[in-house]
Amino acid sequence: MSKIGYNIKKLRNVKNLSQQAFADLFNLTRGNISSYEELRAEPKLEIIIKIANYFSVPLEHLLTKQLSVNEILNFNDYFNEEGAKKIQKNFANIPFICREAIHHIKDGTFDVQKLDIITFPMYSSNKFIALELTQEIPMPTSINIQEHTIVFFEQVQIDNLHTLNNHFGLFLTNDDIFIGTYFQNSTAIELKLNEWKSEHFSQENLQSFWKLYAKFEKKL
Protein backbone atom coordinates (compact mmCIF):
# COMPACT_ATOMS: atom_id res chain seq x y z
CA MET A 1 0.00 0.00 0.00
CA SER A 2 1.27 3.48 -0.84
CA LYS A 3 1.94 6.25 1.72
CA ILE A 4 -0.41 8.72 0.02
CA GLY A 5 -3.06 8.70 2.76
CA TYR A 6 -0.51 9.30 5.52
CA ASN A 7 1.18 12.03 3.50
CA ILE A 8 -2.04 13.86 2.65
CA LYS A 9 -2.83 14.12 6.36
CA LYS A 10 0.69 15.26 7.19
CA LEU A 11 0.68 17.81 4.37
CA ARG A 12 -2.57 19.22 5.71
CA ASN A 13 -1.33 19.44 9.28
CA VAL A 14 2.01 21.02 8.45
CA LYS A 15 0.41 23.44 5.97
CA ASN A 16 -2.44 24.24 8.40
CA LEU A 17 -5.20 23.15 6.03
CA SER A 18 -8.54 21.67 7.02
CA GLN A 19 -9.83 18.68 5.07
CA GLN A 20 -12.25 21.00 3.25
CA ALA A 21 -9.53 23.53 2.39
CA PHE A 22 -7.31 20.75 1.05
CA ALA A 23 -10.19 19.29 -0.96
CA ASP A 24 -10.97 22.69 -2.50
CA LEU A 25 -7.43 22.92 -3.88
CA PHE A 26 -8.02 19.89 -6.08
CA ASN A 27 -11.79 20.05 -6.74
CA LEU A 28 -12.46 17.18 -4.35
CA THR A 29 -14.86 16.76 -1.45
CA ARG A 30 -14.11 16.63 2.25
CA GLY A 31 -15.35 13.03 2.14
CA ASN A 32 -12.70 12.21 -0.47
CA ILE A 33 -9.93 13.50 1.78
CA SER A 34 -11.31 11.68 4.80
CA SER A 35 -11.39 8.39 2.88
CA TYR A 36 -7.79 8.85 1.71
CA GLU A 37 -6.52 9.61 5.21
CA GLU A 38 -8.41 6.68 6.72
CA LEU A 39 -6.94 4.41 4.00
CA ARG A 40 -10.39 3.48 2.70
CA ALA A 41 -9.52 4.73 -0.79
CA GLU A 42 -6.67 6.24 -2.78
CA PRO A 43 -6.83 9.24 -5.13
CA LYS A 44 -6.55 8.79 -8.88
CA LEU A 45 -3.10 9.18 -10.38
CA GLU A 46 -3.89 12.56 -11.92
CA ILE A 47 -4.88 13.88 -8.47
CA ILE A 48 -1.70 12.50 -6.91
CA ILE A 49 0.36 14.27 -9.58
CA LYS A 50 -1.49 17.54 -8.90
CA ILE A 51 -0.80 17.20 -5.17
CA ALA A 52 2.90 16.52 -5.78
CA ASN A 53 3.20 19.52 -8.11
CA TYR A 54 1.24 21.88 -5.87
CA PHE A 55 3.35 21.17 -2.79
CA SER A 56 6.64 20.73 -4.72
CA VAL A 57 7.11 17.21 -3.41
CA PRO A 58 8.69 14.46 -5.57
CA LEU A 59 5.97 12.11 -6.81
CA GLU A 60 7.97 9.06 -5.75
CA HIS A 61 8.36 10.40 -2.20
CA LEU A 62 4.66 11.20 -1.96
CA LEU A 63 3.80 7.60 -2.82
CA THR A 64 6.55 5.54 -1.23
CA LYS A 65 7.85 7.24 1.93
CA GLN A 66 6.54 9.14 4.92
CA LEU A 67 7.30 12.79 4.23
CA SER A 68 9.27 14.73 6.82
CA VAL A 69 8.39 18.22 8.01
CA ASN A 70 11.57 19.46 6.32
CA GLU A 71 10.47 18.07 2.96
CA ILE A 72 6.98 19.53 3.24
CA LEU A 73 8.31 22.97 4.18
CA ASN A 74 11.06 22.68 1.53
CA PHE A 75 13.55 23.48 4.27
CA ASN A 76 16.34 21.50 2.65
CA ASP A 77 16.28 23.95 -0.27
CA TYR A 78 17.77 26.63 2.00
CA PHE A 79 21.03 24.79 2.53
CA ASN A 80 23.31 24.21 -0.43
CA GLU A 81 25.19 20.92 -0.50
CA GLU A 82 28.50 22.37 0.67
CA GLY A 83 26.93 24.40 3.46
CA ALA A 84 24.82 21.47 4.62
CA LYS A 85 27.89 19.26 4.98
CA LYS A 86 29.62 21.87 7.14
CA ILE A 87 26.72 22.21 9.58
CA GLN A 88 25.38 18.65 9.45
CA LYS A 89 26.81 17.80 12.87
CA ASN A 90 24.91 20.74 14.35
CA PHE A 91 21.48 19.69 13.07
CA ALA A 92 19.04 19.07 15.91
CA ASN A 93 15.72 17.20 15.92
CA ILE A 94 13.19 19.74 17.17
CA PRO A 95 9.52 18.98 18.01
CA PHE A 96 7.24 20.84 15.59
CA ILE A 97 3.77 22.06 16.59
CA CYS A 98 1.44 21.73 13.60
CA ARG A 99 -2.29 22.34 13.11
CA GLU A 100 -3.32 18.98 14.57
CA ALA A 101 -1.18 19.54 17.67
CA ILE A 102 -2.82 22.93 18.27
CA HIS A 103 -6.23 21.25 18.18
CA HIS A 104 -5.01 18.68 20.71
CA ILE A 105 -3.90 21.52 23.00
CA LYS A 106 -7.34 23.11 22.75
CA ASP A 107 -9.11 19.88 23.68
CA GLY A 108 -6.59 18.95 26.38
CA THR A 109 -5.10 15.87 24.68
CA PHE A 110 -1.73 17.34 23.67
CA ASP A 111 1.37 15.17 24.05
CA VAL A 112 4.72 16.72 23.15
CA GLN A 113 6.19 13.23 22.72
CA LYS A 114 3.92 12.66 19.70
CA LEU A 115 4.93 15.78 17.78
CA ASP A 116 6.48 15.61 14.34
CA ILE A 117 10.15 16.55 14.09
CA ILE A 118 11.84 19.31 12.13
CA THR A 119 15.63 19.29 11.75
CA PHE A 120 17.51 22.56 11.87
CA PRO A 121 21.07 23.67 12.73
CA MET A 122 21.31 24.60 16.40
CA TYR A 123 24.41 25.50 18.35
CA SER A 124 23.04 24.95 21.84
CA SER A 125 22.28 21.86 23.89
CA ASN A 126 19.15 23.43 25.42
CA LYS A 127 15.65 22.23 24.57
CA PHE A 128 13.87 23.81 21.60
CA ILE A 129 10.41 23.69 20.07
CA ALA A 130 9.23 25.03 16.71
CA LEU A 131 5.94 26.12 15.21
CA GLU A 132 4.54 27.96 12.22
CA LEU A 133 2.85 31.25 13.08
CA THR A 134 -0.85 31.05 12.29
CA GLN A 135 -3.98 32.85 13.42
CA GLU A 136 -4.87 29.81 15.53
CA ILE A 137 -2.12 30.71 18.02
CA PRO A 138 -2.98 33.71 20.24
CA MET A 139 -0.23 36.33 20.07
CA PRO A 140 0.23 40.06 20.72
CA THR A 141 -0.72 42.49 17.98
CA SER A 142 2.73 44.04 18.44
CA ILE A 143 4.59 40.98 17.20
CA ASN A 144 6.22 41.97 13.92
CA ILE A 145 6.64 38.55 12.36
CA GLN A 146 4.88 37.49 9.18
CA GLU A 147 2.26 34.77 9.29
CA HIS A 148 3.60 31.34 8.25
CA THR A 149 7.09 32.18 9.50
CA ILE A 150 8.73 29.23 11.27
CA VAL A 151 9.73 30.31 14.77
CA PHE A 152 11.99 28.49 17.18
CA PHE A 153 11.69 28.83 20.95
CA GLU A 154 14.29 27.88 23.55
CA GLN A 155 13.10 26.56 26.89
CA VAL A 156 13.68 29.07 29.68
CA GLN A 157 16.46 28.18 32.11
CA ILE A 158 17.10 29.63 35.55
CA ASP A 159 20.46 31.00 34.42
CA ASN A 160 18.95 33.06 31.56
CA LEU A 161 16.04 34.68 33.40
CA HIS A 162 17.81 38.04 33.24
CA THR A 163 17.49 38.01 29.42
CA LEU A 164 13.69 37.69 29.28
CA ASN A 165 12.45 41.23 29.86
CA ASN A 166 10.63 42.70 26.82
CA HIS A 167 11.33 39.60 24.73
CA PHE A 168 8.67 37.48 23.06
CA GLY A 169 8.04 34.07 24.55
CA LEU A 170 5.81 31.02 24.35
CA PHE A 171 3.64 29.52 27.07
CA LEU A 172 2.85 25.87 26.39
CA THR A 173 1.04 23.25 28.45
CA ASN A 174 -1.10 20.23 27.61
CA ASP A 175 -4.17 22.46 27.34
CA ASP A 176 -2.96 26.00 26.64
CA ILE A 177 -0.72 27.84 24.19
CA PHE A 178 -0.03 31.50 23.50
CA ILE A 179 2.79 33.83 22.51
CA GLY A 180 3.34 36.85 24.71
CA THR A 181 5.85 39.42 25.92
CA TYR A 182 7.94 38.93 29.05
CA PHE A 183 7.80 41.65 31.70
CA GLN A 184 10.12 41.53 34.66
CA ASN A 185 10.38 43.52 37.88
CA SER A 186 12.21 43.03 41.15
CA THR A 187 9.77 40.40 42.41
CA ALA A 188 8.15 38.64 39.45
CA ILE A 189 8.34 37.59 35.80
CA GLU A 190 5.17 37.62 33.72
CA LEU A 191 4.49 36.45 30.16
CA LYS A 192 1.66 38.66 28.95
CA LEU A 193 -0.57 38.13 25.92
CA ASN A 194 -2.88 41.09 26.59
CA GLU A 195 -4.69 42.87 29.42
CA TRP A 196 -6.82 39.80 30.11
CA LYS A 197 -4.41 36.91 29.77
CA SER A 198 -0.96 36.34 31.25
CA GLU A 199 1.04 33.73 33.14
CA HIS A 200 3.42 34.29 36.04
CA PHE A 201 6.71 32.44 35.98
CA SER A 202 7.70 30.14 38.84
CA GLN A 203 10.14 27.27 39.26
CA GLU A 204 7.18 24.89 39.50
CA ASN A 205 6.01 25.70 35.96
CA LEU A 206 9.46 26.39 34.47
CA GLN A 207 9.01 23.80 31.70
CA SER A 208 6.00 25.70 30.29
CA PHE A 209 7.96 28.85 29.41
CA TRP A 210 9.98 29.35 26.25
CA LYS A 211 11.92 32.30 24.84
CA LEU A 212 11.95 33.28 21.15
CA TYR A 213 15.26 32.04 19.79
CA ALA A 214 15.07 32.46 16.01
CA LYS A 215 12.66 33.00 13.14
CA PHE A 216 12.86 31.63 9.65
CA GLU A 217 10.75 33.21 6.93
CA LYS A 218 10.00 30.75 4.17
CA LYS A 219 10.22 31.49 0.48
CA LEU A 220 6.81 32.01 -1.09
Short mmCIF file of N, CA and C in Angstrom, two decimals, residues 73-217:
data_model
loop_
_atom_site.label_atom_id
_atom_site.label_comp_id
_atom_site.label_asym_id
_atom_site.label_seq_id
_atom_site.Cartn_x
_atom_site.Cartn_y
_atom_site.Cartn_z
N LEU A 73 8.04 21.53 4.12
CA LEU A 73 8.31 22.97 4.18
C LEU A 73 9.41 23.39 3.21
N ASN A 74 9.95 22.42 2.46
CA ASN A 74 11.06 22.68 1.53
C ASN A 74 12.25 23.31 2.24
N PHE A 75 12.46 22.91 3.49
CA PHE A 75 13.55 23.48 4.27
C PHE A 75 14.91 23.12 3.69
N ASN A 76 15.03 21.92 3.15
CA ASN A 76 16.34 21.50 2.65
C ASN A 76 16.82 22.37 1.49
N ASP A 77 15.90 23.08 0.84
CA ASP A 77 16.28 23.95 -0.27
C ASP A 77 17.11 25.15 0.20
N TYR A 78 17.08 25.45 1.50
CA TYR A 78 17.77 26.63 2.00
C TYR A 78 19.25 26.37 2.27
N PHE A 79 19.65 25.12 2.23
CA PHE A 79 21.03 24.79 2.53
C PHE A 79 21.66 24.15 1.31
N ASN A 80 22.65 24.83 0.71
CA ASN A 80 23.31 24.21 -0.43
C ASN A 80 24.13 23.02 0.05
N GLU A 81 24.54 22.19 -0.87
CA GLU A 81 25.19 20.92 -0.50
C GLU A 81 26.44 21.15 0.34
N GLU A 82 27.26 22.12 -0.06
CA GLU A 82 28.50 22.37 0.67
C GLU A 82 28.22 22.89 2.07
N GLY A 83 27.27 23.84 2.16
CA GLY A 83 26.93 24.40 3.46
C GLY A 83 26.31 23.36 4.38
N ALA A 84 25.48 22.50 3.81
CA ALA A 84 24.82 21.47 4.62
C ALA A 84 25.83 20.52 5.23
N LYS A 85 26.87 20.18 4.47
CA LYS A 85 27.89 19.26 4.98
C LYS A 85 28.63 19.88 6.16
N LYS A 86 28.87 21.20 6.08
CA LYS A 86 29.62 21.87 7.14
C LYS A 86 28.84 21.91 8.45
N ILE A 87 27.50 22.05 8.36
CA ILE A 87 26.72 22.21 9.58
C ILE A 87 25.94 20.96 9.96
N GLN A 88 26.16 19.86 9.22
CA GLN A 88 25.38 18.65 9.45
C GLN A 88 25.46 18.20 10.90
N LYS A 89 26.64 18.28 11.50
CA LYS A 89 26.81 17.80 12.87
C LYS A 89 26.05 18.66 13.87
N ASN A 90 25.63 19.85 13.46
CA ASN A 90 24.91 20.74 14.35
C ASN A 90 23.39 20.68 14.17
N PHE A 91 22.91 19.82 13.26
CA PHE A 91 21.48 19.69 13.07
C PHE A 91 20.85 19.03 14.29
N ALA A 92 19.75 19.61 14.75
CA ALA A 92 19.04 19.07 15.91
C ALA A 92 17.63 18.66 15.49
N ASN A 93 17.11 17.62 16.13
CA ASN A 93 15.72 17.20 15.92
C ASN A 93 14.84 17.97 16.89
N ILE A 94 13.98 18.82 16.35
CA ILE A 94 13.19 19.74 17.17
C ILE A 94 11.70 19.41 17.02
N PRO A 95 10.97 19.21 18.11
CA PRO A 95 9.52 18.98 18.01
C PRO A 95 8.84 20.15 17.31
N PHE A 96 7.91 19.83 16.41
CA PHE A 96 7.24 20.84 15.59
C PHE A 96 5.74 20.81 15.87
N ILE A 97 5.19 21.95 16.29
CA ILE A 97 3.77 22.06 16.59
C ILE A 97 3.02 22.42 15.31
N CYS A 98 2.21 21.50 14.82
CA CYS A 98 1.44 21.73 13.60
C CYS A 98 -0.03 21.94 13.95
N ARG A 99 -0.86 22.06 12.93
CA ARG A 99 -2.29 22.34 13.11
C ARG A 99 -2.96 21.31 14.03
N GLU A 100 -2.69 20.03 13.78
CA GLU A 100 -3.32 18.98 14.57
C GLU A 100 -2.93 19.09 16.04
N ALA A 101 -1.66 19.41 16.29
CA ALA A 101 -1.18 19.54 17.67
C ALA A 101 -1.89 20.69 18.38
N ILE A 102 -2.12 21.80 17.67
CA ILE A 102 -2.82 22.93 18.27
C ILE A 102 -4.24 22.53 18.68
N HIS A 103 -4.89 21.73 17.84
CA HIS A 103 -6.23 21.25 18.18
C HIS A 103 -6.20 20.35 19.40
N HIS A 104 -5.14 19.54 19.53
CA HIS A 104 -5.01 18.68 20.71
C HIS A 104 -4.81 19.52 21.97
N ILE A 105 -4.08 20.63 21.85
CA ILE A 105 -3.90 21.52 23.00
C ILE A 105 -5.25 22.08 23.42
N LYS A 106 -6.04 22.50 22.45
CA LYS A 106 -7.34 23.11 22.75
C LYS A 106 -8.31 22.14 23.40
N ASP A 107 -8.19 20.84 23.06
CA ASP A 107 -9.11 19.88 23.68
C ASP A 107 -8.46 19.10 24.82
N GLY A 108 -7.23 19.52 25.21
CA GLY A 108 -6.59 18.95 26.38
C GLY A 108 -5.95 17.59 26.19
N THR A 109 -5.69 17.19 24.94
CA THR A 109 -5.10 15.87 24.68
C THR A 109 -3.71 15.98 24.08
N PHE A 110 -3.06 17.11 24.26
CA PHE A 110 -1.73 17.34 23.67
C PHE A 110 -0.67 16.49 24.35
N ASP A 111 0.24 15.95 23.54
CA ASP A 111 1.37 15.17 24.05
C ASP A 111 2.60 15.54 23.24
N VAL A 112 3.54 16.24 23.86
CA VAL A 112 4.72 16.72 23.15
C VAL A 112 5.54 15.56 22.58
N GLN A 113 5.43 14.38 23.19
CA GLN A 113 6.19 13.23 22.72
C GLN A 113 5.70 12.73 21.36
N LYS A 114 4.49 13.13 20.96
CA LYS A 114 3.92 12.66 19.70
C LYS A 114 4.06 13.67 18.57
N LEU A 115 4.78 14.76 18.81
CA LEU A 115 4.93 15.78 17.78
C LEU A 115 5.84 15.31 16.65
N ASP A 116 5.56 15.82 15.45
CA ASP A 116 6.48 15.61 14.34
C ASP A 116 7.79 16.34 14.63
N ILE A 117 8.82 16.00 13.86
CA ILE A 117 10.15 16.55 14.09
C ILE A 117 10.59 17.38 12.88
N ILE A 118 11.18 18.53 13.16
CA ILE A 118 11.84 19.31 12.13
C ILE A 118 13.32 19.36 12.48
N THR A 119 14.19 19.23 11.49
CA THR A 119 15.63 19.29 11.75
C THR A 119 16.16 20.64 11.30
N PHE A 120 17.01 21.21 12.14
CA PHE A 120 17.51 22.56 11.87
C PHE A 120 18.83 22.73 12.61
N PRO A 121 19.79 23.49 12.04
CA PRO A 121 21.07 23.67 12.73
C PRO A 121 20.91 24.49 14.00
N MET A 122 21.34 23.92 15.12
CA MET A 122 21.31 24.60 16.40
C MET A 122 22.67 24.46 17.07
N TYR A 123 23.09 25.50 17.74
CA TYR A 123 24.41 25.50 18.35
C TYR A 123 24.29 25.61 19.87
N SER A 124 23.28 24.96 20.40
CA SER A 124 23.04 24.95 21.84
C SER A 124 22.49 23.59 22.22
N SER A 125 22.78 23.15 23.42
CA SER A 125 22.28 21.86 23.89
C SER A 125 20.96 22.00 24.64
N ASN A 126 20.42 23.21 24.73
CA ASN A 126 19.15 23.43 25.42
C ASN A 126 17.99 22.84 24.62
N LYS A 127 16.83 22.75 25.24
CA LYS A 127 15.65 22.23 24.57
C LYS A 127 15.02 23.31 23.69
N PHE A 128 14.52 22.89 22.52
CA PHE A 128 13.87 23.81 21.60
C PHE A 128 12.53 23.22 21.16
N ILE A 129 11.67 24.11 20.69
CA ILE A 129 10.41 23.69 20.07
C ILE A 129 10.14 24.67 18.93
N ALA A 130 9.47 24.20 17.88
CA ALA A 130 9.23 25.03 16.71
C ALA A 130 7.76 25.01 16.34
N LEU A 131 7.31 26.07 15.70
CA LEU A 131 5.94 26.12 15.21
C LEU A 131 5.88 27.11 14.05
N GLU A 132 4.79 27.01 13.29
CA GLU A 132 4.54 27.96 12.22
C GLU A 132 3.49 28.95 12.71
N LEU A 133 3.79 30.24 12.61
CA LEU A 133 2.85 31.25 13.08
C LEU A 133 1.57 31.21 12.26
N THR A 134 0.46 31.02 12.94
CA THR A 134 -0.85 31.05 12.29
C THR A 134 -1.82 31.79 13.20
N GLN A 135 -2.97 32.12 12.65
CA GLN A 135 -3.98 32.85 13.42
C GLN A 135 -4.58 31.99 14.52
N GLU A 136 -4.33 30.69 14.49
CA GLU A 136 -4.87 29.81 15.53
C GLU A 136 -4.10 29.93 16.84
N ILE A 137 -2.92 30.54 16.81
CA ILE A 137 -2.12 30.71 18.02
C ILE A 137 -2.29 32.13 18.52
N PRO A 138 -2.85 32.35 19.70
CA PRO A 138 -2.98 33.71 20.24
C PRO A 138 -1.61 34.36 20.39
N MET A 139 -1.50 35.61 19.97
CA MET A 139 -0.23 36.33 20.07
C MET A 139 -0.50 37.83 20.12
N PRO A 140 0.44 38.61 20.63
CA PRO A 140 0.23 40.06 20.72
C PRO A 140 0.14 40.70 19.34
N THR A 141 -0.63 41.76 19.24
CA THR A 141 -0.72 42.49 17.98
C THR A 141 0.60 43.18 17.64
N SER A 142 1.46 43.34 18.65
CA SER A 142 2.73 44.04 18.44
C SER A 142 3.81 43.16 17.83
N ILE A 143 3.55 41.87 17.72
CA ILE A 143 4.59 40.98 17.20
C ILE A 143 4.75 41.23 15.70
N ASN A 144 5.96 41.57 15.31
CA ASN A 144 6.22 41.97 13.92
C ASN A 144 6.88 40.83 13.16
N ILE A 145 6.15 39.72 13.07
CA ILE A 145 6.64 38.55 12.36
C ILE A 145 5.53 38.10 11.42
N GLN A 146 5.87 37.86 10.17
CA GLN A 146 4.88 37.49 9.18
C GLN A 146 4.23 36.15 9.49
N GLU A 147 2.95 36.04 9.15
CA GLU A 147 2.26 34.77 9.29
C GLU A 147 2.96 33.73 8.42
N HIS A 148 2.98 32.50 8.90
CA HIS A 148 3.60 31.34 8.25
C HIS A 148 5.12 31.30 8.41
N THR A 149 5.68 32.27 9.15
CA THR A 149 7.09 32.18 9.50
C THR A 149 7.29 31.02 10.48
N ILE A 150 8.38 30.28 10.31
CA ILE A 150 8.73 29.23 11.27
C ILE A 150 9.52 29.88 12.40
N VAL A 151 9.04 29.72 13.62
CA VAL A 151 9.73 30.31 14.77
C VAL A 151 10.20 29.21 15.71
N PHE A 152 11.37 29.44 16.27
CA PHE A 152 11.99 28.49 17.18
C PHE A 152 12.06 29.13 18.57
N PHE A 153 11.65 28.36 19.57
CA PHE A 153 11.69 28.83 20.95
C PHE A 153 12.62 27.94 21.77
N GLU A 154 13.38 28.58 22.65
CA GLU A 154 14.29 27.88 23.55
C GLU A 154 13.66 27.84 24.94
N GLN A 155 13.71 26.67 25.57
CA GLN A 155 13.10 26.56 26.89
C GLN A 155 13.85 27.44 27.89
N VAL A 156 13.09 28.16 28.70
CA VAL A 156 13.68 29.07 29.68
C VAL A 156 14.44 28.28 30.74
N GLN A 157 15.63 28.77 31.06
CA GLN A 157 16.46 28.18 32.11
C GLN A 157 16.66 29.21 33.22
N ILE A 158 16.90 28.73 34.41
CA ILE A 158 17.10 29.63 35.55
C ILE A 158 18.23 30.62 35.28
N ASP A 159 19.29 30.14 34.61
CA ASP A 159 20.46 31.00 34.42
C ASP A 159 20.29 32.03 33.30
N ASN A 160 19.14 32.01 32.57
CA ASN A 160 18.95 33.06 31.56
C ASN A 160 17.70 33.90 31.82
N LEU A 161 17.22 33.89 33.06
CA LEU A 161 16.04 34.68 33.40
C LEU A 161 16.27 36.17 33.17
N HIS A 162 17.51 36.60 33.37
CA HIS A 162 17.81 38.04 33.24
C HIS A 162 17.70 38.53 31.80
N THR A 163 17.57 37.61 30.84
CA THR A 163 17.49 38.01 29.42
C THR A 163 16.06 38.10 28.91
N LEU A 164 15.06 37.83 29.75
CA LEU A 164 13.69 37.69 29.28
C LEU A 164 12.97 39.02 29.06
N ASN A 165 13.26 40.02 29.85
CA ASN A 165 12.45 41.23 29.86
C ASN A 165 12.28 41.85 28.47
N ASN A 166 11.02 42.09 28.10
CA ASN A 166 10.63 42.70 26.82
C ASN A 166 10.90 41.81 25.60
N HIS A 167 11.17 40.54 25.83
CA HIS A 167 11.33 39.60 24.73
C HIS A 167 10.05 38.79 24.55
N PHE A 168 9.82 38.34 23.32
CA PHE A 168 8.67 37.48 23.06
C PHE A 168 8.96 36.07 23.57
N GLY A 169 7.90 35.43 24.04
CA GLY A 169 8.04 34.07 24.55
C GLY A 169 6.80 33.25 24.27
N LEU A 170 6.90 31.97 24.57
CA LEU A 170 5.81 31.02 24.35
C LEU A 170 5.44 30.38 25.67
N PHE A 171 4.14 30.30 25.93
CA PHE A 171 3.64 29.52 27.07
C PHE A 171 2.95 28.30 26.50
N LEU A 172 3.36 27.11 26.96
CA LEU A 172 2.85 25.87 26.39
C LEU A 172 2.62 24.83 27.48
N THR A 173 1.37 24.36 27.57
CA THR A 173 1.04 23.25 28.45
C THR A 173 0.20 22.25 27.65
N ASN A 174 -0.29 21.22 28.30
CA ASN A 174 -1.10 20.23 27.61
C ASN A 174 -2.45 20.78 27.16
N ASP A 175 -2.86 21.92 27.72
CA ASP A 175 -4.17 22.46 27.34
C ASP A 175 -4.17 23.97 27.09
N ASP A 176 -2.99 24.56 26.89
CA ASP A 176 -2.96 26.00 26.64
C ASP A 176 -1.71 26.36 25.84
N ILE A 177 -1.86 27.34 24.96
CA ILE A 177 -0.72 27.84 24.19
C ILE A 177 -0.98 29.30 23.83
N PHE A 178 0.03 30.13 24.01
CA PHE A 178 -0.03 31.50 23.50
C PHE A 178 1.38 32.07 23.44
N ILE A 179 1.54 33.08 22.60
CA ILE A 179 2.79 33.83 22.51
C ILE A 179 2.55 35.18 23.19
N GLY A 180 3.49 35.60 24.00
CA GLY A 180 3.34 36.85 24.71
C GLY A 180 4.67 37.58 24.85
N THR A 181 4.65 38.62 25.65
CA THR A 181 5.85 39.42 25.92
C THR A 181 6.21 39.27 27.39
N TYR A 182 7.49 39.04 27.67
CA TYR A 182 7.94 38.93 29.05
C TYR A 182 8.10 40.32 29.67
N PHE A 183 7.59 40.45 30.90
CA PHE A 183 7.80 41.65 31.70
C PHE A 183 8.37 41.23 33.04
N GLN A 184 9.39 41.93 33.47
CA GLN A 184 10.12 41.53 34.66
C GLN A 184 10.30 42.72 35.58
N ASN A 185 10.06 42.50 36.88
CA ASN A 185 10.38 43.52 37.88
C ASN A 185 11.18 42.87 38.99
N SER A 186 11.33 43.53 40.09
CA SER A 186 12.21 43.03 41.15
C SER A 186 11.66 41.80 41.84
N THR A 187 10.37 41.52 41.66
CA THR A 187 9.77 40.40 42.41
C THR A 187 9.13 39.33 41.53
N ALA A 188 8.89 39.61 40.25
CA ALA A 188 8.15 38.64 39.45
C ALA A 188 8.50 38.75 37.97
N ILE A 189 8.22 37.64 37.26
CA ILE A 189 8.34 37.59 35.80
C ILE A 189 6.99 37.15 35.25
N GLU A 190 6.50 37.89 34.27
CA GLU A 190 5.17 37.62 33.72
C GLU A 190 5.27 37.54 32.20
N LEU A 191 4.63 36.53 31.62
CA LEU A 191 4.49 36.45 30.16
C LEU A 191 3.07 36.89 29.84
N LYS A 192 2.95 38.00 29.13
CA LYS A 192 1.66 38.66 28.95
C LYS A 192 1.22 38.64 27.49
N LEU A 193 0.03 38.09 27.26
CA LEU A 193 -0.57 38.13 25.92
C LEU A 193 -1.28 39.46 25.70
N ASN A 194 -2.13 39.84 26.66
CA ASN A 194 -2.88 41.09 26.59
C ASN A 194 -3.34 41.46 28.00
N GLU A 195 -4.25 42.41 28.11
CA GLU A 195 -4.69 42.87 29.42
C GLU A 195 -5.46 41.80 30.19
N TRP A 196 -5.95 40.80 29.47
CA TRP A 196 -6.82 39.80 30.11
C TRP A 196 -6.15 38.45 30.32
N LYS A 197 -5.03 38.23 29.66
CA LYS A 197 -4.41 36.91 29.77
C LYS A 197 -2.90 37.03 29.96
N SER A 198 -2.40 36.37 30.99
CA SER A 198 -0.96 36.34 31.25
C SER A 198 -0.67 35.15 32.15
N GLU A 199 0.61 34.80 32.25
CA GLU A 199 1.04 33.73 33.14
C GLU A 199 2.27 34.20 33.90
N HIS A 200 2.28 33.92 35.21
CA HIS A 200 3.42 34.29 36.04
C HIS A 200 4.39 33.13 36.14
N PHE A 201 5.66 33.45 35.97
CA PHE A 201 6.71 32.44 35.98
C PHE A 201 7.00 31.99 37.41
N SER A 202 7.22 30.69 37.57
CA SER A 202 7.70 30.14 38.84
C SER A 202 8.53 28.91 38.53
N GLN A 203 9.32 28.46 39.48
CA GLN A 203 10.14 27.27 39.26
C GLN A 203 9.28 26.04 39.05
N GLU A 204 8.07 26.05 39.62
CA GLU A 204 7.18 24.89 39.50
C GLU A 204 6.67 24.72 38.07
N ASN A 205 6.51 25.82 37.33
CA ASN A 205 6.01 25.70 35.96
C ASN A 205 7.07 26.12 34.94
N LEU A 206 8.33 25.98 35.31
CA LEU A 206 9.46 26.39 34.47
C LEU A 206 9.38 25.77 33.08
N GLN A 207 8.99 24.50 32.98
CA GLN A 207 9.01 23.80 31.70
C GLN A 207 7.97 24.32 30.72
N SER A 208 7.05 25.17 31.17
CA SER A 208 6.00 25.70 30.29
C SER A 208 6.40 26.98 29.58
N PHE A 209 7.55 27.56 29.94
CA PHE A 209 7.96 28.85 29.41
C PHE A 209 9.12 28.71 28.43
N TRP A 210 8.98 29.40 27.30
CA TRP A 210 9.98 29.35 26.25
C TRP A 210 10.28 30.77 25.78
N LYS A 211 11.50 30.99 25.33
CA LYS A 211 11.92 32.30 24.84
C LYS A 211 12.17 32.23 23.33
N LEU A 212 11.72 33.25 22.60
CA LEU A 212 11.95 33.28 21.15
C LEU A 212 13.45 33.22 20.88
N TYR A 213 13.84 32.25 20.08
CA TYR A 213 15.26 32.04 19.79
C TYR A 213 15.62 32.48 18.37
N ALA A 214 14.77 32.12 17.40
CA ALA A 214 15.07 32.46 16.01
C ALA A 214 13.79 32.39 15.20
N LYS A 215 13.79 33.07 14.08
CA LYS A 215 12.66 33.00 13.14
C LYS A 215 13.21 32.72 11.76
N PHE A 216 12.41 32.03 10.98
CA PHE A 216 12.86 31.63 9.65
C PHE A 216 11.72 31.84 8.68
N GLU A 217 11.80 32.90 7.90
CA GLU A 217 10.75 33.21 6.93
C GLU A 217 10.96 32.37 5.69
#
